[in-house]
Amino acid sequence: MLMAQITDMHIKPEGVLAYGRVDTAPYLARAVSHLLALRPRPDLVLATGDLVDGGRPEEYRRLRDLLAPLPMPVYLIPGNHDDRNALAAVFADHAYLPRGGRFMQYVVEGYPVRLVALDTLVPGQVGGLLCAERLGWLAARLEEAPDRPTVIFMHHPPFLTGIARMDAHGLANSAEFAEVVRRHRHVQRIVCGHLHRPIQALVGGTLATTAPSTAHQVALNLLPDAPLGFAFEPPGYQLHLWRDGIGLVSHTAVLGDWPSPSAR
Ligand SMILES: [Fe+2]
Ligand SMILES: [Fe+2]
Protein backbone atom coordinates (compact mmCIF):
# COMPACT_ATOMS: atom_id res chain seq x y z
CA MET A 1 0.00 0.00 0.00
CA LEU A 2 1.46 3.34 -1.07
CA MET A 3 -0.02 6.59 0.23
CA ALA A 4 1.02 9.95 -1.18
CA GLN A 5 0.50 12.99 1.01
CA ILE A 6 0.16 16.46 -0.46
CA THR A 7 -0.52 19.42 1.78
CA ASP A 8 -0.92 23.18 2.08
CA MET A 9 -1.62 23.79 -1.57
CA HIS A 10 -3.25 27.18 -0.73
CA ILE A 11 -5.04 27.48 -4.07
CA LYS A 12 -6.12 31.06 -4.89
CA PRO A 13 -8.62 32.35 -7.46
CA GLU A 14 -7.34 32.57 -11.03
CA GLY A 15 -4.84 35.42 -11.37
CA VAL A 16 -4.35 35.96 -7.61
CA LEU A 17 -1.03 35.23 -5.90
CA ALA A 18 -0.67 33.97 -2.32
CA TYR A 19 1.10 36.64 -0.26
CA GLY A 20 1.22 38.61 -3.49
CA ARG A 21 4.17 36.42 -4.51
CA VAL A 22 3.27 32.75 -4.86
CA ASP A 23 1.31 31.37 -7.81
CA THR A 24 0.23 28.22 -5.99
CA ALA A 25 -1.82 26.51 -8.72
CA PRO A 26 1.10 25.69 -11.08
CA TYR A 27 2.94 24.26 -8.09
CA LEU A 28 0.06 21.87 -7.43
CA ALA A 29 -0.13 21.00 -11.13
CA ARG A 30 3.54 20.04 -10.98
CA ALA A 31 2.95 17.87 -7.90
CA VAL A 32 0.04 16.13 -9.64
CA SER A 33 2.23 15.45 -12.70
CA HIS A 34 4.90 14.03 -10.41
CA LEU A 35 2.42 11.70 -8.71
CA LEU A 36 1.10 10.53 -12.08
CA ALA A 37 4.63 9.62 -13.19
CA LEU A 38 5.48 7.66 -10.04
CA ARG A 39 6.07 3.93 -10.29
CA PRO A 40 4.67 2.25 -8.39
CA ARG A 41 1.71 4.58 -8.56
CA PRO A 42 0.25 5.56 -5.16
CA ASP A 43 -2.97 3.77 -4.23
CA LEU A 44 -4.43 6.91 -2.74
CA VAL A 45 -3.63 10.54 -1.95
CA LEU A 46 -4.09 12.26 1.40
CA ALA A 47 -4.53 16.04 1.16
CA THR A 48 -3.94 17.33 4.67
CA GLY A 49 -5.52 20.76 4.75
CA ASP A 50 -5.01 24.37 3.69
CA LEU A 51 -6.29 22.98 0.42
CA VAL A 52 -7.18 26.50 -0.68
CA ASP A 53 -6.15 29.88 0.72
CA GLY A 54 -9.41 31.68 1.36
CA GLY A 55 -12.06 28.99 1.74
CA ARG A 56 -13.96 30.30 -1.30
CA PRO A 57 -16.06 28.16 -3.67
CA GLU A 58 -14.15 29.40 -6.72
CA GLU A 59 -10.89 28.27 -5.09
CA TYR A 60 -12.32 24.79 -4.44
CA ARG A 61 -13.53 24.59 -8.04
CA ARG A 62 -10.01 25.43 -9.20
CA LEU A 63 -8.59 22.84 -6.79
CA ARG A 64 -10.99 20.28 -8.15
CA ASP A 65 -9.80 20.94 -11.71
CA LEU A 66 -6.16 20.67 -10.63
CA LEU A 67 -6.73 17.33 -8.87
CA ALA A 68 -8.88 15.89 -11.66
CA PRO A 69 -6.00 14.11 -13.49
CA LEU A 70 -5.37 11.88 -10.46
CA PRO A 71 -7.03 8.49 -11.08
CA MET A 72 -6.72 7.27 -7.48
CA PRO A 73 -8.92 8.32 -4.55
CA VAL A 74 -8.00 11.67 -2.97
CA TYR A 75 -9.02 12.09 0.67
CA LEU A 76 -9.48 15.71 1.75
CA ILE A 77 -9.45 17.23 5.22
CA PRO A 78 -9.73 20.91 6.15
CA GLY A 79 -6.99 23.16 7.52
CA ASN A 80 -7.25 26.60 9.04
CA HIS A 81 -7.51 28.24 5.60
CA ASP A 82 -10.44 26.00 4.58
CA ASP A 83 -14.21 26.32 4.85
CA ARG A 84 -16.10 23.10 5.56
CA ASN A 85 -19.29 24.09 3.75
CA ALA A 86 -17.59 25.33 0.58
CA LEU A 87 -15.32 22.28 0.52
CA ALA A 88 -18.23 19.86 0.94
CA ALA A 89 -20.32 21.63 -1.70
CA VAL A 90 -17.67 21.56 -4.42
CA PHE A 91 -16.59 17.99 -3.61
CA ALA A 92 -20.16 16.71 -3.22
CA ASP A 93 -19.26 13.47 -5.02
CA HIS A 94 -16.55 12.60 -2.47
CA ALA A 95 -18.76 10.08 -0.72
CA TYR A 96 -16.44 9.60 2.27
CA LEU A 97 -17.00 13.21 3.42
CA PRO A 98 -19.55 13.27 6.27
CA ARG A 99 -22.75 15.15 5.54
CA GLY A 100 -24.68 17.15 8.06
CA GLY A 101 -22.27 16.71 10.97
CA ARG A 102 -20.29 19.51 12.49
CA PHE A 103 -16.87 18.08 11.67
CA MET A 104 -15.16 16.48 8.67
CA GLN A 105 -13.95 13.34 10.41
CA TYR A 106 -14.15 9.92 8.76
CA VAL A 107 -12.57 6.47 8.46
CA VAL A 108 -11.19 4.99 5.25
CA GLU A 109 -11.48 1.19 5.10
CA GLY A 110 -10.53 -1.31 2.43
CA TYR A 111 -6.74 -1.01 2.58
CA PRO A 112 -4.13 -2.87 4.66
CA VAL A 113 -3.79 0.28 6.78
CA ARG A 114 -6.93 1.82 8.28
CA LEU A 115 -7.07 5.60 7.92
CA VAL A 116 -8.70 7.94 10.43
CA ALA A 117 -9.22 11.56 9.33
CA LEU A 118 -9.44 14.28 11.98
CA ASP A 119 -10.75 17.82 11.65
CA THR A 120 -8.73 20.35 13.68
CA LEU A 121 -10.32 23.45 12.15
CA VAL A 122 -11.63 26.26 14.34
CA PRO A 123 -13.21 28.83 11.98
CA GLY A 124 -11.53 32.21 12.20
CA GLN A 125 -8.44 30.89 14.01
CA VAL A 126 -4.99 29.98 12.72
CA GLY A 127 -4.45 27.41 15.47
CA GLY A 128 -6.36 24.15 15.72
CA LEU A 129 -8.32 22.22 18.31
CA LEU A 130 -9.67 18.73 18.91
CA CYS A 131 -12.60 19.42 21.22
CA ALA A 132 -14.08 16.73 23.49
CA GLU A 133 -16.53 15.71 20.76
CA ARG A 134 -13.80 15.21 18.17
CA LEU A 135 -11.43 13.46 20.60
CA GLY A 136 -14.23 11.19 21.81
CA TRP A 137 -14.98 10.22 18.21
CA LEU A 138 -11.29 9.41 17.69
CA ALA A 139 -11.15 7.22 20.79
CA ALA A 140 -14.25 5.31 19.68
CA ARG A 141 -12.84 4.74 16.18
CA LEU A 142 -9.53 3.48 17.56
CA GLU A 143 -11.26 1.17 20.05
CA GLU A 144 -13.42 -0.49 17.40
CA ALA A 145 -10.45 -1.92 15.45
CA PRO A 146 -7.56 -2.48 17.87
CA ASP A 147 -5.86 -5.08 15.68
CA ARG A 148 -5.65 -2.99 12.49
CA PRO A 149 -2.56 -0.91 11.73
CA THR A 150 -3.90 2.65 11.68
CA VAL A 151 -2.76 6.02 10.38
CA ILE A 152 -4.32 9.23 11.69
CA PHE A 153 -4.23 12.24 9.39
CA MET A 154 -4.96 15.79 10.49
CA HIS A 155 -3.91 19.35 9.57
CA HIS A 156 -2.38 20.78 12.75
CA PRO A 157 0.50 18.69 14.14
CA PRO A 158 0.13 17.65 17.80
CA PHE A 159 3.65 18.71 18.76
CA LEU A 160 5.73 21.87 19.11
CA THR A 161 8.42 22.39 16.49
CA GLY A 162 10.69 25.14 17.79
CA ILE A 163 9.50 27.41 14.96
CA ALA A 164 8.06 30.05 17.25
CA ARG A 165 5.35 31.66 15.15
CA MET A 166 3.97 28.31 14.02
CA ASP A 167 4.02 26.93 17.57
CA ALA A 168 1.99 29.98 18.65
CA HIS A 169 -0.75 28.73 16.30
CA GLY A 170 -0.52 24.97 16.78
CA LEU A 171 -2.94 22.37 18.13
CA ALA A 172 -4.35 23.70 21.42
CA ASN A 173 -4.85 20.40 23.21
CA SER A 174 -2.02 18.22 22.02
CA ALA A 175 -1.61 16.62 25.46
CA GLU A 176 -5.16 15.24 25.50
CA PHE A 177 -4.73 13.94 21.97
CA ALA A 178 -1.44 12.26 22.93
CA GLU A 179 -3.17 10.49 25.82
CA VAL A 180 -5.73 8.96 23.44
CA VAL A 181 -2.96 7.82 21.09
CA ARG A 182 -0.93 6.39 23.97
CA ARG A 183 -3.76 3.96 24.77
CA HIS A 184 -3.73 2.59 21.20
CA ARG A 185 -0.51 0.91 20.17
CA HIS A 186 -1.87 0.12 16.70
CA VAL A 187 -1.55 3.77 15.64
CA GLN A 188 1.43 3.58 13.30
CA ARG A 189 1.72 7.20 12.27
CA ILE A 190 0.12 10.64 12.74
CA VAL A 191 0.37 12.45 9.40
CA CYS A 192 0.00 16.24 9.42
CA GLY A 193 0.39 19.45 7.42
CA HIS A 194 0.34 23.14 8.46
CA LEU A 195 4.11 23.51 8.98
CA HIS A 196 5.10 23.71 5.29
CA ARG A 197 8.18 21.60 5.91
CA PRO A 198 8.95 18.00 6.97
CA ILE A 199 9.36 17.57 10.74
CA GLN A 200 9.06 14.50 12.99
CA ALA A 201 8.38 14.02 16.70
CA LEU A 202 7.09 11.32 19.03
CA VAL A 203 3.50 11.84 20.23
CA GLY A 204 1.87 9.39 22.61
CA GLY A 205 4.59 6.86 21.80
CA THR A 206 4.14 6.94 18.03
CA LEU A 207 5.71 8.99 15.24
CA ALA A 208 4.02 12.18 14.09
CA THR A 209 5.16 13.87 10.87
CA THR A 210 4.53 17.02 8.89
CA ALA A 211 5.12 17.41 5.17
CA PRO A 212 6.44 20.09 2.83
CA SER A 213 3.90 22.25 1.04
CA THR A 214 3.44 21.68 -2.67
CA ALA A 215 4.17 25.44 -2.99
CA HIS A 216 5.93 27.73 -0.46
CA GLN A 217 7.87 26.50 2.57
CA VAL A 218 8.13 27.93 6.09
CA ALA A 219 11.69 29.12 6.72
CA LEU A 220 13.72 27.03 9.15
CA ASN A 221 14.44 29.51 11.95
CA LEU A 222 14.59 28.20 15.53
CA LEU A 223 15.20 31.53 17.28
CA PRO A 224 12.56 31.91 20.04
CA ASP A 225 11.60 35.40 18.86
CA ALA A 226 11.86 34.82 15.11
CA PRO A 227 9.07 36.28 12.96
CA LEU A 228 7.27 33.96 10.58
CA GLY A 229 9.20 33.67 7.34
CA PHE A 230 8.65 31.80 4.09
CA ALA A 231 11.27 30.44 1.72
CA PHE A 232 11.25 29.19 -1.85
CA GLU A 233 12.97 25.97 -0.86
CA PRO A 234 12.16 22.97 -3.08
CA PRO A 235 8.51 22.04 -2.57
CA GLY A 236 7.53 18.44 -2.09
CA TYR A 237 5.21 15.79 -0.76
CA GLN A 238 5.48 12.58 1.24
CA LEU A 239 5.10 8.92 0.45
CA HIS A 240 4.00 6.57 3.23
CA LEU A 241 4.72 2.99 2.23
CA TRP A 242 3.16 -0.01 3.98
CA ARG A 243 4.57 -3.35 3.00
CA ASP A 244 4.57 -6.75 4.73
CA GLY A 245 7.96 -7.29 6.27
CA ILE A 246 8.69 -3.55 6.34
CA GLY A 247 5.75 -2.00 8.16
CA LEU A 248 5.16 1.69 7.61
CA VAL A 249 8.01 3.87 6.32
CA SER A 250 7.72 7.55 5.35
CA HIS A 251 9.69 9.29 2.61
CA THR A 252 9.94 12.99 1.74
CA ALA A 253 10.06 13.67 -2.00
CA VAL A 254 11.10 17.03 -3.45
CA LEU A 255 9.58 18.42 -6.63
CA GLY A 256 11.83 19.60 -9.44
CA ASP A 257 14.37 18.22 -11.85
CA TRP A 258 17.29 16.67 -10.00
CA PRO A 259 19.59 14.97 -12.49
CA SER A 260 21.81 12.07 -11.53
CA PRO A 261 25.52 12.86 -11.15
CA SER A 262 26.11 10.10 -13.69
CA ALA A 263 23.81 11.73 -16.27
CA ARG A 264 25.50 13.13 -19.41
FE1 LIG B 1 -0.62 26.17 5.18
FE1 LIG C 1 -2.39 25.67 8.26
GROMACS .gro file of C-alpha atoms and ligand atoms in nm:
model
  266
    1MET     CA    1   0.000   0.000   0.000
    2LEU     CA    2   0.146   0.334  -0.107
    3MET     CA    3  -0.002   0.659   0.023
    4ALA     CA    4   0.102   0.995  -0.118
    5GLN     CA    5   0.050   1.299   0.101
    6ILE     CA    6   0.016   1.646  -0.046
    7THR     CA    7  -0.052   1.942   0.178
    8ASP     CA    8  -0.092   2.318   0.208
    9MET     CA    9  -0.162   2.379  -0.157
   10HIS     CA   10  -0.325   2.718  -0.073
   11ILE     CA   11  -0.504   2.748  -0.407
   12LYS     CA   12  -0.612   3.106  -0.489
   13PRO     CA   13  -0.862   3.235  -0.746
   14GLU     CA   14  -0.734   3.257  -1.103
   15GLY     CA   15  -0.484   3.542  -1.137
   16VAL     CA   16  -0.435   3.596  -0.761
   17LEU     CA   17  -0.103   3.523  -0.590
   18ALA     CA   18  -0.067   3.397  -0.232
   19TYR     CA   19   0.110   3.664  -0.026
   20GLY     CA   20   0.122   3.861  -0.349
   21ARG     CA   21   0.417   3.642  -0.451
   22VAL     CA   22   0.327   3.275  -0.486
   23ASP     CA   23   0.131   3.137  -0.781
   24THR     CA   24   0.023   2.822  -0.599
   25ALA     CA   25  -0.182   2.651  -0.872
   26PRO     CA   26   0.110   2.569  -1.108
   27TYR     CA   27   0.294   2.426  -0.809
   28LEU     CA   28   0.006   2.187  -0.743
   29ALA     CA   29  -0.013   2.100  -1.113
   30ARG     CA   30   0.354   2.004  -1.098
   31ALA     CA   31   0.295   1.787  -0.790
   32VAL     CA   32   0.004   1.613  -0.964
   33SER     CA   33   0.223   1.545  -1.270
   34HIS     CA   34   0.490   1.403  -1.041
   35LEU     CA   35   0.242   1.170  -0.871
   36LEU     CA   36   0.110   1.053  -1.208
   37ALA     CA   37   0.463   0.962  -1.319
   38LEU     CA   38   0.548   0.766  -1.004
   39ARG     CA   39   0.607   0.393  -1.029
   40PRO     CA   40   0.467   0.225  -0.839
   41ARG     CA   41   0.171   0.458  -0.856
   42PRO     CA   42   0.025   0.556  -0.516
   43ASP     CA   43  -0.297   0.377  -0.423
   44LEU     CA   44  -0.443   0.691  -0.274
   45VAL     CA   45  -0.363   1.054  -0.195
   46LEU     CA   46  -0.409   1.226   0.140
   47ALA     CA   47  -0.453   1.604   0.116
   48THR     CA   48  -0.394   1.733   0.467
   49GLY     CA   49  -0.552   2.076   0.475
   50ASP     CA   50  -0.501   2.437   0.369
   51LEU     CA   51  -0.629   2.298   0.042
   52VAL     CA   52  -0.718   2.650  -0.068
   53ASP     CA   53  -0.615   2.988   0.072
   54GLY     CA   54  -0.941   3.168   0.136
   55GLY     CA   55  -1.206   2.899   0.174
   56ARG     CA   56  -1.396   3.030  -0.130
   57PRO     CA   57  -1.606   2.816  -0.367
   58GLU     CA   58  -1.415   2.940  -0.672
   59GLU     CA   59  -1.089   2.827  -0.509
   60TYR     CA   60  -1.232   2.479  -0.444
   61ARG     CA   61  -1.353   2.459  -0.804
   62ARG     CA   62  -1.001   2.543  -0.920
   63LEU     CA   63  -0.859   2.284  -0.679
   64ARG     CA   64  -1.099   2.028  -0.815
   65ASP     CA   65  -0.980   2.094  -1.171
   66LEU     CA   66  -0.616   2.067  -1.063
   67LEU     CA   67  -0.673   1.733  -0.887
   68ALA     CA   68  -0.888   1.589  -1.166
   69PRO     CA   69  -0.600   1.411  -1.349
   70LEU     CA   70  -0.537   1.188  -1.046
   71PRO     CA   71  -0.703   0.849  -1.108
   72MET     CA   72  -0.672   0.727  -0.748
   73PRO     CA   73  -0.892   0.832  -0.455
   74VAL     CA   74  -0.800   1.167  -0.297
   75TYR     CA   75  -0.902   1.209   0.067
   76LEU     CA   76  -0.948   1.571   0.175
   77ILE     CA   77  -0.945   1.723   0.522
   78PRO     CA   78  -0.973   2.091   0.615
   79GLY     CA   79  -0.699   2.316   0.752
   80ASN     CA   80  -0.725   2.660   0.904
   81HIS     CA   81  -0.751   2.824   0.560
   82ASP     CA   82  -1.044   2.600   0.458
   83ASP     CA   83  -1.421   2.632   0.485
   84ARG     CA   84  -1.610   2.310   0.556
   85ASN     CA   85  -1.929   2.409   0.375
   86ALA     CA   86  -1.759   2.533   0.058
   87LEU     CA   87  -1.532   2.228   0.052
   88ALA     CA   88  -1.823   1.986   0.094
   89ALA     CA   89  -2.032   2.163  -0.170
   90VAL     CA   90  -1.767   2.156  -0.442
   91PHE     CA   91  -1.659   1.799  -0.361
   92ALA     CA   92  -2.016   1.671  -0.322
   93ASP     CA   93  -1.926   1.347  -0.502
   94HIS     CA   94  -1.655   1.260  -0.247
   95ALA     CA   95  -1.876   1.008  -0.072
   96TYR     CA   96  -1.644   0.960   0.227
   97LEU     CA   97  -1.700   1.321   0.342
   98PRO     CA   98  -1.955   1.327   0.627
   99ARG     CA   99  -2.275   1.515   0.554
  100GLY     CA  100  -2.468   1.715   0.806
  101GLY     CA  101  -2.227   1.671   1.097
  102ARG     CA  102  -2.029   1.951   1.249
  103PHE     CA  103  -1.687   1.808   1.167
  104MET     CA  104  -1.516   1.648   0.867
  105GLN     CA  105  -1.395   1.334   1.041
  106TYR     CA  106  -1.415   0.992   0.876
  107VAL     CA  107  -1.257   0.647   0.846
  108VAL     CA  108  -1.119   0.499   0.525
  109GLU     CA  109  -1.148   0.119   0.510
  110GLY     CA  110  -1.053  -0.131   0.243
  111TYR     CA  111  -0.674  -0.101   0.258
  112PRO     CA  112  -0.413  -0.287   0.466
  113VAL     CA  113  -0.379   0.028   0.678
  114ARG     CA  114  -0.693   0.182   0.828
  115LEU     CA  115  -0.707   0.560   0.792
  116VAL     CA  116  -0.870   0.794   1.043
  117ALA     CA  117  -0.922   1.156   0.933
  118LEU     CA  118  -0.944   1.428   1.198
  119ASP     CA  119  -1.075   1.782   1.165
  120THR     CA  120  -0.873   2.035   1.368
  121LEU     CA  121  -1.032   2.345   1.215
  122VAL     CA  122  -1.163   2.626   1.434
  123PRO     CA  123  -1.321   2.883   1.198
  124GLY     CA  124  -1.153   3.221   1.220
  125GLN     CA  125  -0.844   3.089   1.401
  126VAL     CA  126  -0.499   2.998   1.272
  127GLY     CA  127  -0.445   2.741   1.547
  128GLY     CA  128  -0.636   2.415   1.572
  129LEU     CA  129  -0.832   2.222   1.831
  130LEU     CA  130  -0.967   1.873   1.891
  131CYS     CA  131  -1.260   1.942   2.122
  132ALA     CA  132  -1.408   1.673   2.349
  133GLU     CA  133  -1.653   1.571   2.076
  134ARG     CA  134  -1.380   1.521   1.817
  135LEU     CA  135  -1.143   1.346   2.060
  136GLY     CA  136  -1.423   1.119   2.181
  137TRP     CA  137  -1.498   1.022   1.821
  138LEU     CA  138  -1.129   0.941   1.769
  139ALA     CA  139  -1.115   0.722   2.079
  140ALA     CA  140  -1.425   0.531   1.968
  141ARG     CA  141  -1.284   0.474   1.618
  142LEU     CA  142  -0.953   0.348   1.756
  143GLU     CA  143  -1.126   0.117   2.005
  144GLU     CA  144  -1.342  -0.049   1.740
  145ALA     CA  145  -1.045  -0.192   1.545
  146PRO     CA  146  -0.756  -0.248   1.787
  147ASP     CA  147  -0.586  -0.508   1.568
  148ARG     CA  148  -0.565  -0.299   1.249
  149PRO     CA  149  -0.256  -0.091   1.173
  150THR     CA  150  -0.390   0.265   1.168
  151VAL     CA  151  -0.276   0.602   1.038
  152ILE     CA  152  -0.432   0.923   1.169
  153PHE     CA  153  -0.423   1.224   0.939
  154MET     CA  154  -0.496   1.579   1.049
  155HIS     CA  155  -0.391   1.935   0.957
  156HIS     CA  156  -0.238   2.078   1.275
  157PRO     CA  157   0.050   1.869   1.414
  158PRO     CA  158   0.013   1.765   1.780
  159PHE     CA  159   0.365   1.871   1.876
  160LEU     CA  160   0.573   2.187   1.911
  161THR     CA  161   0.842   2.239   1.649
  162GLY     CA  162   1.069   2.514   1.779
  163ILE     CA  163   0.950   2.741   1.496
  164ALA     CA  164   0.806   3.005   1.725
  165ARG     CA  165   0.535   3.166   1.515
  166MET     CA  166   0.397   2.831   1.402
  167ASP     CA  167   0.402   2.693   1.757
  168ALA     CA  168   0.199   2.998   1.865
  169HIS     CA  169  -0.075   2.873   1.630
  170GLY     CA  170  -0.052   2.497   1.678
  171LEU     CA  171  -0.294   2.237   1.813
  172ALA     CA  172  -0.435   2.370   2.142
  173ASN     CA  173  -0.485   2.040   2.321
  174SER     CA  174  -0.202   1.822   2.202
  175ALA     CA  175  -0.161   1.662   2.546
  176GLU     CA  176  -0.516   1.524   2.550
  177PHE     CA  177  -0.473   1.394   2.197
  178ALA     CA  178  -0.144   1.226   2.293
  179GLU     CA  179  -0.317   1.049   2.582
  180VAL     CA  180  -0.573   0.896   2.344
  181VAL     CA  181  -0.296   0.782   2.109
  182ARG     CA  182  -0.093   0.639   2.397
  183ARG     CA  183  -0.376   0.396   2.477
  184HIS     CA  184  -0.373   0.259   2.120
  185ARG     CA  185  -0.051   0.091   2.017
  186HIS     CA  186  -0.187   0.012   1.670
  187VAL     CA  187  -0.155   0.377   1.564
  188GLN     CA  188   0.143   0.358   1.330
  189ARG     CA  189   0.172   0.720   1.227
  190ILE     CA  190   0.012   1.064   1.274
  191VAL     CA  191   0.037   1.245   0.940
  192CYS     CA  192   0.000   1.624   0.942
  193GLY     CA  193   0.039   1.945   0.742
  194HIS     CA  194   0.034   2.314   0.846
  195LEU     CA  195   0.411   2.351   0.898
  196HIS     CA  196   0.510   2.371   0.529
  197ARG     CA  197   0.818   2.160   0.591
  198PRO     CA  198   0.895   1.800   0.697
  199ILE     CA  199   0.936   1.757   1.074
  200GLN     CA  200   0.906   1.450   1.299
  201ALA     CA  201   0.838   1.402   1.670
  202LEU     CA  202   0.709   1.132   1.903
  203VAL     CA  203   0.350   1.184   2.023
  204GLY     CA  204   0.187   0.939   2.261
  205GLY     CA  205   0.459   0.686   2.180
  206THR     CA  206   0.414   0.694   1.803
  207LEU     CA  207   0.571   0.899   1.524
  208ALA     CA  208   0.402   1.218   1.409
  209THR     CA  209   0.516   1.387   1.087
  210THR     CA  210   0.453   1.702   0.889
  211ALA     CA  211   0.512   1.741   0.517
  212PRO     CA  212   0.644   2.009   0.283
  213SER     CA  213   0.390   2.225   0.104
  214THR     CA  214   0.344   2.168  -0.267
  215ALA     CA  215   0.417   2.544  -0.299
  216HIS     CA  216   0.593   2.773  -0.046
  217GLN     CA  217   0.787   2.650   0.257
  218VAL     CA  218   0.813   2.793   0.609
  219ALA     CA  219   1.169   2.912   0.672
  220LEU     CA  220   1.372   2.703   0.915
  221ASN     CA  221   1.444   2.951   1.195
  222LEU     CA  222   1.459   2.820   1.553
  223LEU     CA  223   1.520   3.153   1.728
  224PRO     CA  224   1.256   3.191   2.004
  225ASP     CA  225   1.160   3.540   1.886
  226ALA     CA  226   1.186   3.482   1.511
  227PRO     CA  227   0.907   3.628   1.296
  228LEU     CA  228   0.727   3.396   1.058
  229GLY     CA  229   0.920   3.367   0.734
  230PHE     CA  230   0.865   3.180   0.409
  231ALA     CA  231   1.127   3.044   0.172
  232PHE     CA  232   1.125   2.919  -0.185
  233GLU     CA  233   1.297   2.597  -0.086
  234PRO     CA  234   1.216   2.297  -0.308
  235PRO     CA  235   0.851   2.204  -0.257
  236GLY     CA  236   0.753   1.844  -0.209
  237TYR     CA  237   0.521   1.579  -0.076
  238GLN     CA  238   0.548   1.258   0.124
  239LEU     CA  239   0.510   0.892   0.045
  240HIS     CA  240   0.400   0.657   0.323
  241LEU     CA  241   0.472   0.299   0.223
  242TRP     CA  242   0.316  -0.001   0.398
  243ARG     CA  243   0.457  -0.335   0.300
  244ASP     CA  244   0.457  -0.675   0.473
  245GLY     CA  245   0.796  -0.729   0.627
  246ILE     CA  246   0.869  -0.355   0.634
  247GLY     CA  247   0.575  -0.200   0.816
  248LEU     CA  248   0.516   0.169   0.761
  249VAL     CA  249   0.801   0.387   0.632
  250SER     CA  250   0.772   0.755   0.535
  251HIS     CA  251   0.969   0.929   0.261
  252THR     CA  252   0.994   1.299   0.174
  253ALA     CA  253   1.006   1.367  -0.200
  254VAL     CA  254   1.110   1.703  -0.345
  255LEU     CA  255   0.958   1.842  -0.663
  256GLY     CA  256   1.183   1.960  -0.944
  257ASP     CA  257   1.437   1.822  -1.185
  258TRP     CA  258   1.729   1.667  -1.000
  259PRO     CA  259   1.959   1.497  -1.249
  260SER     CA  260   2.181   1.207  -1.153
  261PRO     CA  261   2.552   1.286  -1.115
  262SER     CA  262   2.611   1.010  -1.369
  263ALA     CA  263   2.381   1.173  -1.627
  264ARG     CA  264   2.550   1.313  -1.941
  265FE      FE  265  -0.062   2.617   0.518
  266FE      FE  266  -0.239   2.567   0.826
   0.00000   0.00000   0.00000
